[in-house]
Every structure is written in structure tokens, then in C-alpha cells.
Amino acid sequence: MATQTERRTDIGPPHYSQFLHPIIKENYGKWKYHETLKPGVLMHVGETGTIYSVRAASARLITISFVRFMAGLADKYADGYLRFTSRNNIEFLLANKDNIEPLIKELADNGIPVGGTNNAISNVVHTQGWVHCHSSATDASGLVKVIMDDLFEYFGSMKLPNKLRIAVACCLNMCGAVHCSDIAVLGVHRTLPRIDHSTLGNLCEIPTTVASCPNNAIKPTTIEGKTTVKVDEDKCMYCGNCYTVCPAMPLADPLNDGISIWVGGKISNARTEPMFTKLAIPYIPNNPPRWPEVTSAIRNIVEIYVKNAKPYERVGEWINRIGWAKFFDLTGIEFTKYHIDDFRHAGTTYKRSVQNRY
Amino acid sequence: MAGEISVEQLADEMYGVVAENAGMKKMKAGDLTKAMIAKFGDQVSKQDCKSAIKLLIDSGRCVYGYYGGSSIELPRTEGAAN
Amino acid sequence: MSDDLKIPLLDELEKGPWPSFVKDLKTLAPKKPMVRDLLRQLEKSYQDKRGYWKHGGLVGVLGYGGGVIGRYSALPDEFPGVSHFHTIRVHQPSGWFYTSEALNELMDIWDAHGSGLLNMHGSTGDLVFLGTVTDELEPTFRDLTARDWDLGGSGSDLRTPSCCVGPARCENACYDTLELVDNLAHRFQDELHRPMFNYKFKIKAAGCPNDCVAAIARSDFGIIGIWKDNIQVDQAAVAEYVDSGFNVKEFVVDNCPTGCMSLEGKELKIDDSNCVKCMHCINLMSKALSVGKERGAALVMGAKAPIVEGALLGSVIIPFMEIEEPFEEMHDLLERIFEFWDEYGKARERIGECIERIGLASFLEQIELEPLPQMVTQPRDNPYIFYEEYYEEE
Ligand code: SF4
Ligand code: SF4
Ligand code: SF4
Ligand code: SF4
């Protein structure tokens, strides 16, 4: 055991400058421009030097062996310098242009592709899923693996109209904030929390549990002399808020949990303002280990987008240009009552003109 | 005036509030601060309360818990599965 | 316990060209019972189509209320290796830069104290060590701090701030995202480690409106770089683009959202007073166009995922602010915001929801900012105005 005196606390992160490549240090804030030499390879030109970045794919769930292997490659080709992107890619920072191809080859020999730049599908950001979280309605690592296996050709090429960002979250908590991606895959529950009346009173604070529900579906009650809660089934939208504060209200339901697919969000301000994703497919059953219905639904959307969008149109921009009716028409996705919003501000999404494409 | 009540004394008072509410209401740092300010008025400052919470936690008399939000609780035997 | 690991469903995830986490995890399974049982439990989830994890609990390192997330298997008898499977969030360096030496050091620490599984990085930005037992938390922390690493945030605290690659490797950066984030992380250590807020509070810093860290969607407080003056144009480079056959007119000029550009021969003209700094043209013609010289950032607040009251995007609270060391203006602003939130917020209410409940105008008044037309897409279209000033008869 460490004693009080040895203990260091509140030191914060180490300063980044000690991890910067000397060329990066010299050109910090002095970059002039960059070029994409080929998919996954960037060249940044600064006032006094040039740095090459090789972007390699990685799963998000990785091991110390994988990281050590990557560190070894950085030593061999990049003077020991590398960084990670916000989408879990690894970027090797090379001073020597001649190292690019040998590095790519060694990565490829070990099953690691290079790509994800410009008009490509970059790595999928995702959450913990069945690997690690209590509220997941689906797995995340497995879904990402099968989606990227299927769309692999778009990672290593740049043939899309614009970049395409995919995200996976395994419940409505959306730790990965999938609500602004071009295509979002979201795990959903579809049935009421199963209340454990025998333990709820001991495990959970009733007022906190009641207050946790965004739709006022939870009311205190007494069952067989025990204080507990009840859920109004007309008001519950299976969001899992109550379960987050009260472990006696689990939502997992193997028969009914599954996946919904959302489209048309973006974060960047380029051309159009940031947008939320909107519902495309309300429900697809969980079908592990390879979720074929999900991968084919996504491929369908991607292919229709590639075929119909103009150069540099993001998915959401393309849909806004052609209209949602046309989107459902082109993709063959069924429009249902679930597509019509009924939560707060729902009215703002009702069509308030008769302009339409027939 | 702030500072009239010692940080140790505040920590004791806070401990009392946590113990009193144990099992009924999970107290957040803000709840404890508000309770102290309600009780002692301007004899205590928010900074005093922060220091008192730090003392309470560093001494091991209370621990942080998390269920949807963070709270300050009495230590319990670990909620491990078995 | 039999020695061979039977996970036929997960084996299916070894197929295909994308890197397989199953393949990777399997390499560790023989050495690490935790990884082995994680795979076995995950296989069961794949069979049964449901997760087998219980809620968090009261675990952490002494003195901190954040940085560790308790996790327990719901089936500890069947999968004893993961009966405890806690997460440790390690505060990442700004911009996610590492040396191989630093990474190897971190991996050695994690090898010694945990499952050897990790995320580089989690959604908030931390380096996430996945899977250890309660007794290893304090020793892991000791080894980390001995090597100058600290824990990140979790729970109702200031979450680990994160930033884009910024001036370290991007010509678009309008301020020093890395230094700002490092500065804020050190300035607000107490808020980061000792949950004192109503709920989580995330800070993200993007160097320009491309917003590569999703500040507008994923942070309670987002700092997005922008400039005020003219886009810098290198006409010779524009001519090179034209000569190279790149269709400047169709792809750049015609795609400008405000129509403020025109191409006359090989010369690009921009009416900068109409440019909304969307980045489209600069993204496409990096060699010829660059962000202006009068640089700073716009501040947006309130973005969040749906829980509890529905998803929100950040909205502008300051359209332009200079971001210069030692960042005191930013510290003061954040303190006023924390003070406001203390006063007006409710438990489990993100600040964006609090601002909506109270009204942006009241919020601005409380944190002493002037209302500006850049903060709304339009003025109100309803007449229900709460007038606060009126005349009385003398
Ligand atoms: S999205 Fe939901 S299930 Fe997935 S990791 Fe986050 S809280 Fe857990
Ligand atoms: S799942 Fe959501 S809507 Fe349903 S009772 Fe729980 S908190 Fe309310
Ligand atoms: S947000 Fe802007 S400055 Fe930051 S990395 Fe992206 S393009 Fe560069
Ligand atoms: S930044 Fe956007 S708005 Fe401004 S000139 Fe370029 S394309 Fe037009």
C-alpha cells in the first residue's frame, strides 16, 4: 500500500509537447497546406519541413499486444512518433517519405488496412456494447466489425461524393453521440423495464427513480406492503433512464431488443450547418454474430447515396436536396408511423407547405 | 463571516447529513454545500464546503458513489456480484 | 474449466478484411484469465442476445470521485475472471500524441495491473483501461502517477477535455487547441476529480469550423476556431488548381453556401463580408486558400445525446473571442458558468437542458454576456414577451 506521503494526485495529463515529432514542434502553428498523397496518406507542409501521416485502421477494443506492435512500427518507421484520431485510427508521423510504402506493407501483412481520408468511410466510432455495459441493447464491437468488413472498399478508396461518417451506439444513452453522423446505428429496447419489486425499495431511491423518467411514466406505488414503482405503459419509450439510476429496472429483452438506423447527420460546418440524424429504419432484430440484415441495409443506403449524390454532397445534404419522400422511394425503405416524431417539438417536423415532388 | 466554522467542524456536520439520509436520499456535493449554507449562512463559504468534502473523502469517512449521477455516501462493503 | 476456449459465434468475427477484435483478444486469452472469461461471457451474450453486466458501484481511488467506473459481471460464478471488471480512465495528452516509449510504459503498467484490454480512446477522449479488480485500482494509480499520468473524469464532474490536432498538424487551426485544453485540464483539476456538478460537463476544442472533435454535438462547452477577416488567397495557386483541371467553378464556387465567390478567368474573388466561414472552399483548395489572420473562436454551449430530454446541438453564446494564453478570460467565463449551474441546475440535468428551461436570455444575463443576433437563427415569432421594464405614471 502506498502511504499518504508518496501519493501524487491532481497532476493532470502530461504536457503534449514531449510527445511531438521534432518536425511538428518546429512547424507548430506554421503549417502551410496539406495534400492527400493517396488514401490514408497525408502530407503536411510547414514553413521548415514536411511530415507524412499514415492512417491505419484499428478496432476500438484492443490489447496491449496490439499497441506494443504499433509502437514497434512507430520505432521502425516513424522515429517513435504516432497519434490517435478521434475515430480510433492510428496515425504514424513520418519524416522520411521513403518509409511510407514499407510501413503500409508491414501493416497490410498484419491485416491492418490504411485509409479513411477525404471522401472515404473512416473508422466507425462506437460504444461498449455487450463487451462492457449494463444497458446495451446490442453489441457494438461486433457490429462495427461486420459493417466495416462489408464496406471495406470505401475505407481504402476515396470514391464517395464526400466523407461518410458512421457511428454505432448500443442504447439511447449514445455514449458515442451518434446523433450527428451520416449513418448511425443505434441499439433500441422495445419493452417496458422489468421491475424487481422485491429489491427496488432497498436498491433505489423512489423519488430519484420517479424523477429520472423524461416522460413522467413512473409513479410510486406499494405492492405487497413494499414500496416500489409502477410504469405507465402508454408513456414509456424504453429509453433506459430509470435503469441508469435504479438497477432494479432492467430493460434487456433478447426477443425484442434490436437496432434502428438513422441517416443524414453531420458535424462540420462545411457548406451546410450541422444536422441531426433522422430515422430511416425503426427496427431490425439482433442477429449476431454478423447481423446480415443490418449490413445489407447500410450498404443499400451507401450505394444509393453514391449513385445519386452530387460531388461533395454529404448524405444529409443529398437527402435535403431530393426530399425525404424521394429518399424512401429510392432506398425502398418503408415509411411508417414511427418515422413521425411525437416527442418534444414534434410539430416543427410536420410538413407545413404543399410543396412536394410528385 | 466565512471561516468562522472550521473545515473539520463542517466535515463533521456534513457527515451527519450523509448518515441521516443514508438509504433514503443520495446526497450530492451541491446538496451538502447548500445544507451547510442553509444552516450556517455566511459563516461558511463555498470554498470551505469544498475543503470539507475533500477532508471527508480523503479521510475515508465517506466515499463517492455513482448511480446516474455522483453522490457522497457512507462506505459500504463492495457491491460485488456475489 | 476446460483449457480450450470454445467461442464459435465470436470466431465468425475473425473473418473479413477489417481488423478483428476477436483475433486480437484471443492472443491475450492464454495469459489473462480476465480476457478469456470476457470472451466466454461475450459468447454467451451473442447466443442469448443480451448483455450480462451489472451496474457500477462505489469504487475509485482514494480522494477521487471520477476516473474509475465500477463494473461487475451478472454471472460471476460462470465467469469468475470478470466478476470485477472495472474501467480506469487515463487522462490523454492533448491531441492524442504519444511516443512509442510512452505507450510501452503505459502498456507495461496495464499488463501488470489489469486485463490488458483498452480503448485508444473512449468517446470523451480518455485512454480507457478496461477490466481490473478493486484491489488493483490504487496500485495502478500509483504507477500511473509515478510516470506523470493522472486519471480523467467520470460521473458528475468536469469530464476530460479533448481537442483536435490543431496547430500541431493542421493549417486550419485558428487558435492553440492543444495548449488551451492542457491549460483547462490543469486549471480545473478539482472539478475534474471531485464531482461537484449536477451532471457531467464536457469541454471540446476544435481549431476551425470543420470541428473534427464534434464540439458542436458532443460538448456542453465547445470552443470552435473561427476568423473575422478575409480568407487568405494565393492567386497563383488558384491558377494552378484551374490549370490542373480541377473544376474550381463547379466544385468550389458553385458550392459556396452564400454564393460569395466568383471565378474570373483564373482569379478567385471572395466577398468576405458575406462569407460564413464554412470551410468548404478552404478544404478543397488547401494550397490556395487559408483561414484569415484575425483569429479566435466561437463558443457554443449545451450539446448532448438524447438522455434525458432529447438531443441538443450546441448553440452560440459568444460569436467571437480571442483565445490567447494565459486564457484568463476563459477561466473567468467557466467559473461564472459553474456558479450559474450550481445555483439554477437540477440533478441529472445537463447544462443545455438547464439553459433551455431557464431561457437563453436569462442565462446570458446571469453569466454577464450581451445578447447578440448571432446567437439565434431568427428572433422570436411569438408575442409572449415577459417585459421587465415599463413606465409608471408620474
Ligand atoms: S450507449 Fe448505452 S449501452 Fe452503449 S456503452 Fe453507452 S450507456 Fe452503455
Ligand atoms: S424506460 Fe424511460 S420512458 Fe420508460 S419508464 Fe424508464 S425512464 Fe421512463
Ligand atoms: S477542426 Fe479544423 S483545425 Fe482542427 S483538425 Fe479539424 S480542420 Fe484542423
Ligand atoms: S468559407 Fe464557405 S462561405 Fe466562405 S467563401 Fe468559402 S465556401 Fe463560401
Tab-separated table of C-alpha atoms in Angstrom, chain A residues 4 10 201 203-205 207 244-247, chain B residues 23-27 54 58 66-69:
chain	number	residue	atom	x	y	z
A	4	GLN	CA	-0.206	9.220	2.082
A	10	ASP	CA	-4.142	16.230	-9.205
A	201	GLY	CA	-37.225	-0.406	-2.366
A	203	LEU	CA	-31.700	-0.610	-4.037
A	204	CYS	CA	-33.235	2.584	-5.326
A	205	GLU	CA	-34.421	5.922	-4.065
A	207	PRO	CA	-38.103	9.996	-5.709
A	244	THR	CA	-29.380	4.160	-15.087
A	245	VAL	CA	-30.438	5.384	-11.662
A	246	CYS	CA	-32.178	2.211	-10.462
A	247	PRO	CA	-30.655	-1.222	-11.061
B	23	GLY	CA	-30.601	4.738	2.263
B	24	MET	CA	-33.185	7.456	1.624
B	25	LYS	CA	-31.572	10.187	-0.373
B	26	LYS	CA	-28.219	10.202	-2.060
B	27	MET	CA	-26.506	13.478	-1.229
B	54	LYS	CA	-12.286	16.830	0.367
B	58	ASP	CA	-9.658	11.838	1.899
B	66	TYR	CA	-22.439	6.751	-8.815
B	67	TYR	CA	-25.927	5.881	-9.971
B	68	GLY	CA	-26.755	8.075	-12.905
B	69	GLY	CA	-25.111	10.946	-11.018
